[in-house]
Amino acid sequence: MSKREFPKGFLWGGATAANQFEGAWKEGGKGISVADCARSHLDIDVKDYKRQNAVTTEDVLKALETEDTVYYPKRRGSDFYHHYKEDIALLAEMGFKCFRMSIAWSRIFPNGDDSEPNEEGLQFYDKVFEELEKYGIEPLVTMSHYEPPVNLVLNYDGWYSRELIGMFTKFVETICRRYKDKVKYWLTFNEIDSIIRHPYTTGGLIEDRFSGKNFEEVIFQAMHHQFVASALATKICHEIIPDSMVGCMLTKKTIYPYSCRPEDVLIAQQNMRSTYCYGDTQVFGEYPSYLLARFKNRGINIVKESGDDEIIKKYPVDFVSFSYYSSLCAAEPREGLKEAVGNNSTAYENPYLSSSDWGWQIDPLGLRISLIDLYDRYRKPLFIVENGLGAKDIVKEDGTIDDQYRIDYFDAHFKAMLDAIEYDGVDLLGYTSWGCIDLVSESTKQMSKRYGFVYVDCDDYGNGTFERIRKKSFDWYKKVISTNGASLFEE
Ligand code: BG6
């Protein structure tokens, strides 16, 4: 049998987001973002996803009164802002071809509605891109990853306001012009479907600000504005950078029916549509009929301006990117089923799978199934821009970190990816593992939920030197990249 390896030019790398990685929340003229005010893990059950997302106006106002970085860990992140040279050198040492990062909107337009961009913020990313270029690492930039300026929440009610389309496209135009020679791959909104699960983080929406309104309708109105903004961002990007590739970014929820009962199958299918409706709109350029039916049946009225549908139709995305951590099981509720925890949604535990320390079920074959599903549906190149194992790592007395469990996780997922490419005909552009250097968790805001090949010496309370330490998986991934996956099949 001939040697198995990934397609030539496969973009191996890792992913981060400014709000969880950069820190320096008030430096360099940066404004405050929703992430800087997000409640920490310190007073919540890390497995209670509903509670984590219940942000109130009072919470935000309280957050704005304090400089505390213990209760608000995203304010310190992993301090990439001051470590970017060292961090990028580490990525280069692993042989990264690609690095996914986001540009913090509030670093460029501190309040979102400013007339001029913050030059110091722009310069920071100039330096980051120059450093990446030095090592031949291709940046993959998310325009919005859970970080709208908080001013837009308090004074405009977030993405519910149509005015955000103009402010966002101004931000997009600014960064596309500035980095046109440096960045070819772009993503518009991270996990655009997550607005329904965490409206505050994704859409800047706080329920108590909409009394008397149907909050579900508010969320879908904001979603509509994001669809228009995403299409316009694609247009702007293509105009300014003709060879750019712009992708959507979805949370891939691969949902199995818990049993072969038709009721379970239907529920699984319906749940899958809750993500597909976003991809369908961004790829096919129109709202799918099942989403319109949902609006009608639930009495939801979306206010559109004339021309919106044409914009969405005219500027679809070039590729489909997604996060994949786990599959889920859906069932008609009944006795005896155990609820599973996962990426901000609840489902039933799959008895055939094991789980991470945080209860996320591990399913490499589910990644292959996801790739097939998405490719069959969209027939666009795919990009896995998040995947990985959040685990507790221990630094041994000799200073080493033996994360064999992470190597095992990646090994199985990479083989599933290659099967999808070779046996199922999927066109996969690349793979960026989540949190390639440890960063603050989105859902629980913990530092101890680590994903990286590189350890960051900082605990859940911000204690530590922020020193970077290579884990065992560092050399393993380096070898995978240098052999383009062939090392996965070595004895
Ligand atoms: C994705 C997000 O949902 O999952 C990331 O895009 C997030 O921002 C990642 O960090 C992993 O989730 P968590 O909660 O373990 O950080």
Short mmCIF file of C-alpha atoms and ligand atoms in Angstrom, two decimals:
data_model
loop_
_atom_site.label_atom_id
_atom_site.label_comp_id
_atom_site.label_asym_id
_atom_site.label_seq_id
_atom_site.Cartn_x
_atom_site.Cartn_y
_atom_site.Cartn_z
CA MET A 1 0.00 0.00 0.00
CA SER A 2 1.33 3.46 -0.86
CA LYS A 3 2.22 5.89 1.88
CA ARG A 4 -0.75 7.75 3.30
CA GLU A 5 -0.44 11.47 3.75
CA PHE A 6 -2.52 14.65 3.51
CA PRO A 7 -2.90 16.57 0.23
CA LYS A 8 0.01 18.79 -0.78
CA GLY A 9 -0.33 22.30 0.64
CA PHE A 10 -2.63 21.18 3.48
CA LEU A 11 -2.79 24.04 5.97
CA TRP A 12 -1.77 22.55 9.31
CA GLY A 13 -1.91 24.94 12.23
CA GLY A 14 -3.66 26.15 15.33
CA ALA A 15 -6.35 28.60 16.36
CA THR A 16 -6.91 31.34 18.93
CA ALA A 17 -9.21 34.30 19.49
CA ALA A 18 -8.18 37.74 20.70
CA ASN A 19 -10.70 37.80 23.52
CA GLN A 20 -9.26 34.65 25.11
CA PHE A 21 -5.61 34.98 24.16
CA GLU A 22 -4.41 38.56 23.85
CA GLY A 23 -5.01 40.01 27.29
CA ALA A 24 -3.86 43.66 27.62
CA TRP A 25 -7.53 44.56 27.81
CA LYS A 26 -6.88 48.25 28.33
CA GLU A 27 -3.52 48.70 26.65
CA GLY A 28 -2.69 50.32 23.34
CA GLY A 29 -5.91 52.30 23.26
CA LYS A 30 -8.11 49.20 23.30
CA GLY A 31 -11.72 49.66 24.33
CA ILE A 32 -13.69 47.28 26.52
CA SER A 33 -15.42 44.36 24.84
CA VAL A 34 -18.24 42.09 25.95
CA ALA A 35 -15.62 39.44 26.74
CA ASP A 36 -13.91 41.74 29.23
CA CYS A 37 -17.15 41.87 31.20
CA ALA A 38 -18.06 38.19 30.97
CA ARG A 39 -18.65 36.54 34.32
CA SER A 40 -15.96 34.15 35.46
CA HIS A 41 -16.04 30.53 36.49
CA LEU A 42 -15.48 31.50 40.10
CA ASP A 43 -19.13 31.65 41.08
CA ILE A 44 -20.73 29.30 38.62
CA ASP A 45 -21.01 25.60 38.05
CA VAL A 46 -18.70 24.97 35.10
CA LYS A 47 -21.14 22.43 33.70
CA ASP A 48 -24.17 24.73 33.99
CA TYR A 49 -24.14 26.24 30.53
CA LYS A 50 -27.47 28.01 30.89
CA ARG A 51 -26.36 29.87 33.96
CA GLN A 52 -23.07 30.85 32.33
CA ASN A 53 -24.91 32.61 29.59
CA ALA A 54 -27.43 34.46 31.72
CA VAL A 55 -25.69 37.84 31.62
CA THR A 56 -27.64 40.85 32.94
CA THR A 57 -27.16 44.58 32.45
CA GLU A 58 -26.29 44.80 36.13
CA ASP A 59 -23.48 42.25 35.62
CA VAL A 60 -21.99 44.37 32.87
CA LEU A 61 -22.26 47.63 34.79
CA LYS A 62 -20.63 45.98 37.79
CA ALA A 63 -17.83 44.70 35.58
CA LEU A 64 -17.21 48.18 34.23
CA GLU A 65 -16.61 49.51 37.72
CA THR A 66 -13.63 47.30 38.42
CA GLU A 67 -10.12 46.69 37.12
CA ASP A 68 -10.22 43.14 38.48
CA THR A 69 -8.59 40.52 36.27
CA VAL A 70 -9.19 37.57 38.60
CA TYR A 71 -12.96 37.59 38.32
CA TYR A 72 -12.65 38.59 34.64
CA PRO A 73 -9.91 36.27 33.28
CA LYS A 74 -10.39 37.18 29.64
CA ARG A 75 -8.94 40.55 30.48
CA ARG A 76 -5.56 38.89 30.95
CA GLY A 77 -5.92 35.98 28.50
CA SER A 78 -2.52 34.39 27.89
CA ASP A 79 -0.91 37.78 27.37
CA PHE A 80 -0.21 37.16 23.67
CA TYR A 81 -0.10 40.95 23.38
CA HIS A 82 3.29 40.94 25.08
CA HIS A 83 4.41 37.43 24.05
CA TYR A 84 3.52 37.43 20.34
CA LYS A 85 7.11 37.13 19.11
CA GLU A 86 7.92 34.23 21.37
CA ASP A 87 4.55 32.58 20.65
CA ILE A 88 4.87 32.84 16.88
CA ALA A 89 8.43 31.48 17.10
CA LEU A 90 7.01 28.45 18.92
CA LEU A 91 4.37 27.95 16.25
CA ALA A 92 7.08 28.22 13.61
CA GLU A 93 9.17 25.66 15.48
CA MET A 94 6.23 23.24 15.18
CA GLY A 95 6.21 23.96 11.46
CA PHE A 96 2.81 25.70 11.38
CA LYS A 97 1.57 26.54 7.92
CA CYS A 98 -1.39 28.52 9.22
CA PHE A 99 -2.40 30.46 12.32
CA ARG A 100 -5.99 31.36 13.08
CA MET A 101 -6.49 34.47 15.18
CA SER A 102 -9.07 37.21 15.46
CA ILE A 103 -8.73 40.96 15.31
CA ALA A 104 -10.36 42.49 18.37
CA TRP A 105 -12.90 44.99 17.08
CA SER A 106 -12.42 47.05 20.26
CA ARG A 107 -8.67 47.35 19.62
CA ILE A 108 -9.39 49.02 16.28
CA PHE A 109 -12.59 50.90 17.10
CA PRO A 110 -12.55 51.06 20.92
CA ASN A 111 -16.23 51.95 21.20
CA GLY A 112 -17.40 50.50 17.91
CA ASP A 113 -18.91 53.81 16.83
CA ASP A 114 -15.70 55.88 16.73
CA SER A 115 -15.11 57.99 13.65
CA GLU A 116 -11.40 57.10 13.36
CA PRO A 117 -9.61 53.82 14.00
CA ASN A 118 -7.08 53.43 16.79
CA GLU A 119 -3.68 53.53 15.07
CA GLU A 120 -1.93 51.79 17.95
CA GLY A 121 -4.29 48.85 17.64
CA LEU A 122 -3.68 48.61 13.90
CA GLN A 123 0.06 48.68 14.52
CA PHE A 124 -0.16 45.77 16.91
CA TYR A 125 -1.61 43.54 14.19
CA ASP A 126 0.92 44.93 11.67
CA LYS A 127 3.60 43.51 13.93
CA VAL A 128 1.81 40.18 14.38
CA PHE A 129 1.36 39.72 10.62
CA GLU A 130 4.97 40.71 9.94
CA GLU A 131 6.11 38.11 12.42
CA LEU A 132 3.95 35.43 10.82
CA GLU A 133 5.23 36.39 7.38
CA LYS A 134 8.80 36.04 8.60
CA TYR A 135 8.15 32.33 9.16
CA GLY A 136 5.90 31.79 6.15
CA ILE A 137 2.82 31.18 8.32
CA GLU A 138 -0.46 31.99 6.60
CA PRO A 139 -2.84 33.97 8.83
CA LEU A 140 -6.51 32.99 8.95
CA VAL A 141 -8.34 35.92 10.49
CA THR A 142 -11.73 35.93 12.18
CA MET A 143 -13.34 39.34 11.94
CA SER A 144 -15.62 38.81 14.92
CA HIS A 145 -14.97 36.22 17.61
CA TYR A 146 -17.18 37.01 20.62
CA GLU A 147 -15.75 40.50 21.09
CA PRO A 148 -18.07 43.39 20.15
CA PRO A 149 -17.20 46.59 22.04
CA VAL A 150 -19.38 46.79 25.14
CA ASN A 151 -20.47 50.32 24.23
CA LEU A 152 -22.49 48.75 21.44
CA VAL A 153 -24.36 46.65 23.98
CA LEU A 154 -25.17 49.46 26.37
CA ASN A 155 -25.92 52.20 23.87
CA TYR A 156 -27.26 50.37 20.82
CA ASP A 157 -28.59 47.06 22.22
CA GLY A 158 -26.06 45.05 20.27
CA TRP A 159 -26.75 43.45 16.94
CA TYR A 160 -30.47 44.08 17.38
CA SER A 161 -29.66 47.53 16.09
CA ARG A 162 -29.32 47.84 12.34
CA GLU A 163 -26.70 50.52 12.92
CA LEU A 164 -24.19 47.82 13.78
CA ILE A 165 -24.07 46.71 10.15
CA GLY A 166 -22.52 50.06 9.16
CA MET A 167 -20.10 50.09 12.09
CA PHE A 168 -18.99 46.54 11.46
CA THR A 169 -18.48 47.03 7.73
CA LYS A 170 -16.42 50.13 8.49
CA PHE A 171 -14.25 47.99 10.76
CA VAL A 172 -14.00 45.32 8.03
CA GLU A 173 -13.04 47.85 5.41
CA THR A 174 -10.39 49.30 7.71
CA ILE A 175 -8.72 45.96 8.43
CA CYS A 176 -8.99 44.70 4.83
CA ARG A 177 -7.30 47.86 3.51
CA ARG A 178 -4.62 47.77 6.16
CA TYR A 179 -3.76 44.08 5.88
CA LYS A 180 -4.54 43.47 2.22
CA ASP A 181 -1.00 42.33 1.44
CA LYS A 182 -0.77 40.16 4.50
CA VAL A 183 -4.05 38.24 4.91
CA LYS A 184 -5.72 36.09 2.30
CA TYR A 185 -7.98 33.84 4.42
CA TRP A 186 -10.80 35.46 6.39
CA LEU A 187 -13.79 34.30 8.45
CA THR A 188 -16.67 36.65 9.15
CA PHE A 189 -18.47 35.65 12.40
CA ASN A 190 -17.17 32.90 14.64
CA GLU A 191 -19.86 30.25 15.21
CA ILE A 192 -22.52 32.57 13.85
CA ASP A 193 -25.13 30.04 14.99
CA SER A 194 -24.11 30.55 18.62
CA ILE A 195 -26.19 33.73 18.89
CA ILE A 196 -29.08 31.52 19.89
CA ARG A 197 -27.06 29.81 22.63
CA HIS A 198 -25.17 32.80 23.99
CA PRO A 199 -26.82 35.98 22.71
CA TYR A 200 -24.66 38.26 24.87
CA THR A 201 -21.27 37.03 23.71
CA THR A 202 -22.14 36.63 20.06
CA GLY A 203 -24.72 39.31 19.53
CA GLY A 204 -24.27 41.77 22.39
CA LEU A 205 -27.87 41.05 23.44
CA ILE A 206 -29.01 41.13 27.06
CA GLU A 207 -32.52 39.89 27.68
CA ASP A 208 -33.43 42.42 30.38
CA ARG A 209 -32.98 45.25 27.88
CA PHE A 210 -35.85 44.00 25.75
CA SER A 211 -38.73 43.90 28.21
CA GLY A 212 -42.05 43.57 26.44
CA LYS A 213 -40.39 42.06 23.38
CA ASN A 214 -40.19 38.45 22.33
CA PHE A 215 -36.50 37.69 22.99
CA GLU A 216 -36.41 34.92 20.39
CA GLU A 217 -37.53 37.45 17.81
CA VAL A 218 -34.85 39.87 19.05
CA ILE A 219 -32.19 37.18 18.54
CA PHE A 220 -33.35 36.39 15.01
CA GLN A 221 -33.48 40.07 14.14
CA ALA A 222 -29.86 40.38 15.29
CA MET A 223 -29.02 37.26 13.29
CA HIS A 224 -30.48 38.89 10.19
CA HIS A 225 -28.28 41.91 10.71
CA GLN A 226 -25.25 39.63 11.05
CA PHE A 227 -26.16 37.82 7.82
CA VAL A 228 -26.31 41.12 5.95
CA ALA A 229 -23.08 42.29 7.60
CA SER A 230 -21.36 39.01 6.77
CA ALA A 231 -22.39 39.22 3.10
CA LEU A 232 -21.19 42.83 2.93
CA ALA A 233 -17.93 41.86 4.61
CA THR A 234 -17.44 39.20 1.93
CA LYS A 235 -18.08 41.80 -0.77
CA ILE A 236 -15.67 44.32 0.78
CA CYS A 237 -12.99 41.70 1.26
CA HIS A 238 -13.23 40.51 -2.36
CA GLU A 239 -13.12 44.07 -3.67
CA ILE A 240 -10.08 45.08 -1.66
CA ILE A 241 -8.24 41.74 -1.80
CA PRO A 242 -9.20 40.09 -5.10
CA ASP A 243 -7.61 36.72 -4.31
CA SER A 244 -9.02 36.54 -0.79
CA MET A 245 -11.03 33.57 0.44
CA VAL A 246 -13.84 34.36 2.84
CA GLY A 247 -15.48 31.66 4.90
CA CYS A 248 -18.42 31.27 7.23
CA MET A 249 -17.78 29.60 10.58
CA LEU A 250 -20.26 27.15 12.07
CA THR A 251 -20.45 25.06 15.20
CA LYS A 252 -20.71 21.60 13.72
CA LYS A 253 -23.29 19.83 15.74
CA THR A 254 -23.39 16.30 14.48
CA ILE A 255 -26.43 14.90 16.16
CA TYR A 256 -27.20 11.21 16.27
CA PRO A 257 -30.66 9.89 17.00
CA TYR A 258 -30.36 8.19 20.39
CA SER A 259 -32.25 5.22 19.02
CA CYS A 260 -33.85 4.17 15.76
CA ARG A 261 -37.25 5.29 17.02
CA PRO A 262 -38.56 7.60 14.29
CA GLU A 263 -39.29 10.24 16.96
CA ASP A 264 -35.60 10.33 17.93
CA VAL A 265 -34.54 10.49 14.29
CA LEU A 266 -36.83 13.44 13.66
CA ILE A 267 -35.54 15.32 16.71
CA ALA A 268 -31.95 14.72 15.62
CA GLN A 269 -32.74 15.99 12.13
CA GLN A 270 -34.49 19.07 13.49
CA ASN A 271 -31.58 19.84 15.80
CA MET A 272 -29.08 19.61 12.96
CA ARG A 273 -31.10 22.20 11.11
CA SER A 274 -30.47 24.64 13.95
CA THR A 275 -26.88 24.95 12.68
CA TYR A 276 -27.53 24.23 9.06
CA CYS A 277 -29.88 27.18 8.75
CA TYR A 278 -26.88 29.48 9.19
CA GLY A 279 -24.65 27.66 6.72
CA ASP A 280 -27.52 27.36 4.25
CA THR A 281 -28.08 31.11 4.31
CA GLN A 282 -24.41 32.01 4.00
CA VAL A 283 -23.63 29.45 1.29
CA PHE A 284 -26.83 29.35 -0.76
CA GLY A 285 -27.55 33.03 -0.21
CA GLU A 286 -31.12 32.72 1.03
CA TYR A 287 -33.04 31.78 4.11
CA PRO A 288 -33.97 28.09 3.96
CA SER A 289 -37.69 27.35 3.84
CA TYR A 290 -37.58 25.48 7.16
CA LEU A 291 -36.30 28.60 8.91
CA LEU A 292 -39.01 30.73 7.34
CA ALA A 293 -41.53 28.10 8.46
CA ARG A 294 -40.17 28.32 11.99
CA PHE A 295 -40.59 32.10 11.98
CA LYS A 296 -44.15 31.77 10.76
CA ASN A 297 -45.11 29.09 13.24
CA ARG A 298 -43.66 30.97 16.17
CA GLY A 299 -45.02 34.35 15.15
CA ILE A 300 -41.55 35.78 14.57
CA ASN A 301 -41.31 38.84 12.38
CA ILE A 302 -37.95 39.89 11.01
CA VAL A 303 -37.67 43.45 9.81
CA LYS A 304 -35.70 43.54 6.56
CA GLU A 305 -34.81 46.53 4.44
CA SER A 306 -35.27 46.38 0.72
CA GLY A 307 -32.07 45.07 -0.80
CA ASP A 308 -31.15 42.84 2.15
CA ASP A 309 -32.16 39.61 0.41
CA GLU A 310 -30.23 40.63 -2.71
CA ILE A 311 -27.10 41.33 -0.65
CA ILE A 312 -27.29 37.94 1.05
CA LYS A 313 -27.83 36.28 -2.32
CA LYS A 314 -25.08 38.14 -4.14
CA TYR A 315 -22.21 37.62 -1.72
CA PRO A 316 -22.09 34.03 -0.45
CA VAL A 317 -18.98 32.66 1.22
CA ASP A 318 -16.14 30.91 -0.61
CA PHE A 319 -15.62 28.12 1.88
CA VAL A 320 -17.16 26.60 4.97
CA SER A 321 -15.21 26.46 8.19
CA PHE A 322 -16.36 24.88 11.41
CA SER A 323 -15.55 23.83 14.93
CA TYR A 324 -15.95 20.23 15.94
CA TYR A 325 -15.44 18.95 19.45
CA SER A 326 -18.04 16.30 19.91
CA SER A 327 -21.11 14.63 18.53
CA LEU A 328 -24.40 14.73 20.41
CA CYS A 329 -27.37 12.42 20.85
CA ALA A 330 -30.94 13.59 20.58
CA ALA A 331 -34.01 11.80 21.82
CA GLU A 332 -37.57 12.37 22.73
CA PRO A 333 -37.25 13.06 26.49
CA ARG A 334 -37.88 9.92 28.51
CA GLU A 335 -36.81 8.18 31.72
CA GLY A 336 -33.37 6.62 31.91
CA LEU A 337 -31.47 8.97 29.59
CA LYS A 338 -28.49 10.82 31.02
CA GLU A 339 -27.95 14.44 30.00
CA ALA A 340 -24.57 15.16 28.41
CA VAL A 341 -22.62 18.39 28.71
CA GLY A 342 -21.00 20.04 25.75
CA ASN A 343 -20.32 23.15 23.76
CA ASN A 344 -23.09 25.17 25.35
CA SER A 345 -25.89 22.80 24.53
CA THR A 346 -27.43 19.91 26.29
CA ALA A 347 -28.15 16.52 24.81
CA TYR A 348 -28.09 12.92 25.98
CA GLU A 349 -25.00 10.96 26.77
CA ASN A 350 -23.88 8.49 24.15
CA PRO A 351 -23.12 5.19 25.92
CA TYR A 352 -20.59 4.21 23.24
CA LEU A 353 -18.27 7.17 23.77
CA SER A 354 -15.87 8.29 26.48
CA SER A 355 -15.80 11.86 27.80
CA SER A 356 -13.24 14.57 28.56
CA ASP A 357 -12.65 15.93 32.07
CA TRP A 358 -15.36 18.49 31.28
CA GLY A 359 -17.83 15.86 30.11
CA TRP A 360 -17.49 16.55 26.38
CA GLN A 361 -17.83 13.26 24.56
CA ILE A 362 -14.94 12.16 22.35
CA ASP A 363 -15.91 10.96 18.88
CA PRO A 364 -13.28 10.97 16.10
CA LEU A 365 -15.53 9.09 13.72
CA GLY A 366 -18.06 11.86 14.25
CA LEU A 367 -15.55 14.22 12.65
CA ARG A 368 -15.48 12.09 9.51
CA ILE A 369 -19.28 11.99 9.52
CA SER A 370 -19.35 15.78 9.95
CA LEU A 371 -16.99 16.33 7.03
CA ILE A 372 -19.10 14.13 4.78
CA ASP A 373 -22.33 15.83 5.88
CA LEU A 374 -20.98 19.32 5.26
CA TYR A 375 -19.31 18.52 1.97
CA ASP A 376 -22.34 16.73 0.57
CA ARG A 377 -24.53 19.63 1.58
CA TYR A 378 -22.43 22.59 0.48
CA ARG A 379 -19.90 21.29 -2.08
CA LYS A 380 -17.52 24.01 -0.99
CA PRO A 381 -14.02 23.53 0.36
CA LEU A 382 -14.08 22.87 4.09
CA PHE A 383 -11.71 24.05 6.82
CA ILE A 384 -11.64 22.63 10.36
CA VAL A 385 -10.79 25.74 12.34
CA GLU A 386 -11.39 24.38 15.84
CA ASN A 387 -11.00 20.95 17.36
CA GLY A 388 -9.15 19.66 20.39
CA LEU A 389 -9.26 18.29 23.89
CA GLY A 390 -9.74 20.54 26.90
CA ALA A 391 -7.86 18.75 29.67
CA LYS A 392 -6.12 19.28 32.98
CA ASP A 393 -2.37 19.19 32.35
CA ILE A 394 0.13 18.54 35.09
CA VAL A 395 3.64 19.94 35.13
CA LYS A 396 5.85 17.23 36.58
CA GLU A 397 8.69 17.91 38.97
CA ASP A 398 11.20 17.77 36.13
CA GLY A 399 9.19 20.47 34.33
CA THR A 400 7.76 18.19 31.60
CA ILE A 401 4.12 17.74 30.65
CA ASP A 402 3.09 14.32 29.44
CA ASP A 403 -0.17 14.91 27.56
CA GLN A 404 -0.39 11.53 25.85
CA TYR A 405 -4.22 11.75 26.13
CA ARG A 406 -4.11 14.79 23.82
CA ILE A 407 -1.86 12.97 21.35
CA ASP A 408 -4.30 10.03 21.32
CA TYR A 409 -7.20 12.41 20.71
CA PHE A 410 -5.48 14.13 17.78
CA ASP A 411 -4.16 10.90 16.33
CA ALA A 412 -7.69 9.46 16.05
CA HIS A 413 -9.18 12.71 14.70
CA PHE A 414 -6.44 13.18 12.10
CA LYS A 415 -6.90 9.64 10.81
CA ALA A 416 -10.64 10.27 10.55
CA MET A 417 -9.90 13.45 8.56
CA LEU A 418 -7.67 11.62 6.15
CA ASP A 419 -10.28 8.90 5.68
CA ALA A 420 -12.81 11.60 4.80
CA ILE A 421 -10.40 13.06 2.24
CA GLU A 422 -9.22 9.78 0.71
CA TYR A 423 -12.27 7.56 0.94
CA ASP A 424 -15.15 10.02 0.98
CA GLY A 425 -13.85 12.60 -1.48
CA VAL A 426 -14.01 15.58 0.87
CA ASP A 427 -12.11 18.74 -0.10
CA LEU A 428 -10.42 19.87 3.11
CA LEU A 429 -8.23 22.98 3.00
CA GLY A 430 -6.68 22.71 6.41
CA TYR A 431 -6.89 22.12 10.12
CA THR A 432 -6.26 24.50 13.01
CA SER A 433 -6.52 22.92 16.45
CA TRP A 434 -8.17 25.07 19.08
CA GLY A 435 -6.02 26.92 21.62
CA CYS A 436 -2.68 25.72 20.21
CA ILE A 437 -1.10 27.71 23.01
CA ASP A 438 -3.17 27.47 26.22
CA LEU A 439 -5.76 30.19 26.60
CA VAL A 440 -8.79 31.09 28.68
CA SER A 441 -11.80 28.88 28.09
CA GLU A 442 -14.79 30.51 26.50
CA SER A 443 -17.53 28.69 28.32
CA THR A 444 -16.03 28.36 31.79
CA LYS A 445 -13.38 31.12 31.64
CA GLN A 446 -10.94 28.68 33.22
CA MET A 447 -7.25 28.58 32.40
CA SER A 448 -7.10 25.03 33.70
CA LYS A 449 -9.15 23.80 30.75
CA ARG A 450 -6.15 23.55 28.47
CA TYR A 451 -6.03 22.73 24.77
CA GLY A 452 -2.49 23.65 23.77
CA PHE A 453 0.70 22.05 22.56
CA VAL A 454 2.28 24.81 24.61
CA TYR A 455 1.54 25.26 28.30
CA VAL A 456 1.09 28.75 29.73
CA ASP A 457 2.08 29.09 33.36
CA CYS A 458 -1.02 30.76 34.75
CA ASP A 459 -3.75 29.30 36.95
CA ASP A 460 -7.46 30.02 37.18
CA TYR A 461 -6.79 33.01 39.41
CA GLY A 462 -4.14 34.60 37.24
CA ASN A 463 -1.19 33.41 39.36
CA GLY A 464 1.88 32.40 37.41
CA THR A 465 4.74 33.67 35.31
CA PHE A 466 3.04 33.24 31.90
CA GLU A 467 6.11 31.25 30.89
CA ARG A 468 5.56 29.03 27.85
CA ILE A 469 6.44 25.33 28.19
CA ARG A 470 6.41 22.76 25.36
CA LYS A 471 4.20 19.75 26.13
CA LYS A 472 4.87 16.22 24.85
CA SER A 473 2.30 16.84 22.09
CA PHE A 474 4.48 19.70 20.78
CA ASP A 475 7.06 17.38 19.20
CA TRP A 476 4.40 14.93 18.14
CA TYR A 477 2.47 17.61 16.18
CA LYS A 478 5.72 18.93 14.74
CA LYS A 479 6.36 15.50 13.27
CA VAL A 480 2.82 15.18 11.92
CA ILE A 481 3.24 18.50 10.13
CA SER A 482 6.73 17.80 8.80
CA THR A 483 5.61 14.46 7.35
CA ASN A 484 2.25 15.88 6.24
CA GLY A 485 0.49 13.23 8.30
CA ALA A 486 2.57 10.23 7.23
CA SER A 487 3.96 9.85 10.76
CA LEU A 488 0.46 8.92 11.95
CA PHE A 489 0.93 5.57 10.24
CA GLU A 490 4.44 4.79 11.44
CA GLU A 491 4.75 1.80 13.76
C1 BG6 B 1 -15.81 27.33 20.47
C2 BG6 B 1 -15.41 28.77 20.51
O1 BG6 B 1 -17.17 27.25 20.72
O2 BG6 B 1 -15.30 26.47 21.44
C3 BG6 B 1 -14.11 29.07 21.25
O3 BG6 B 1 -15.34 29.32 19.21
C4 BG6 B 1 -14.05 28.20 22.47
O4 BG6 B 1 -14.05 30.43 21.52
C5 BG6 B 1 -14.06 26.75 22.05
O5 BG6 B 1 -12.97 28.47 23.31
C6 BG6 B 1 -13.85 25.73 23.16
O6 BG6 B 1 -14.77 25.94 24.17
P1 BG6 B 1 -14.33 26.14 25.67
O7 BG6 B 1 -15.55 26.50 26.37
O8 BG6 B 1 -13.74 24.85 26.10
O9 BG6 B 1 -13.31 27.23 25.66
#
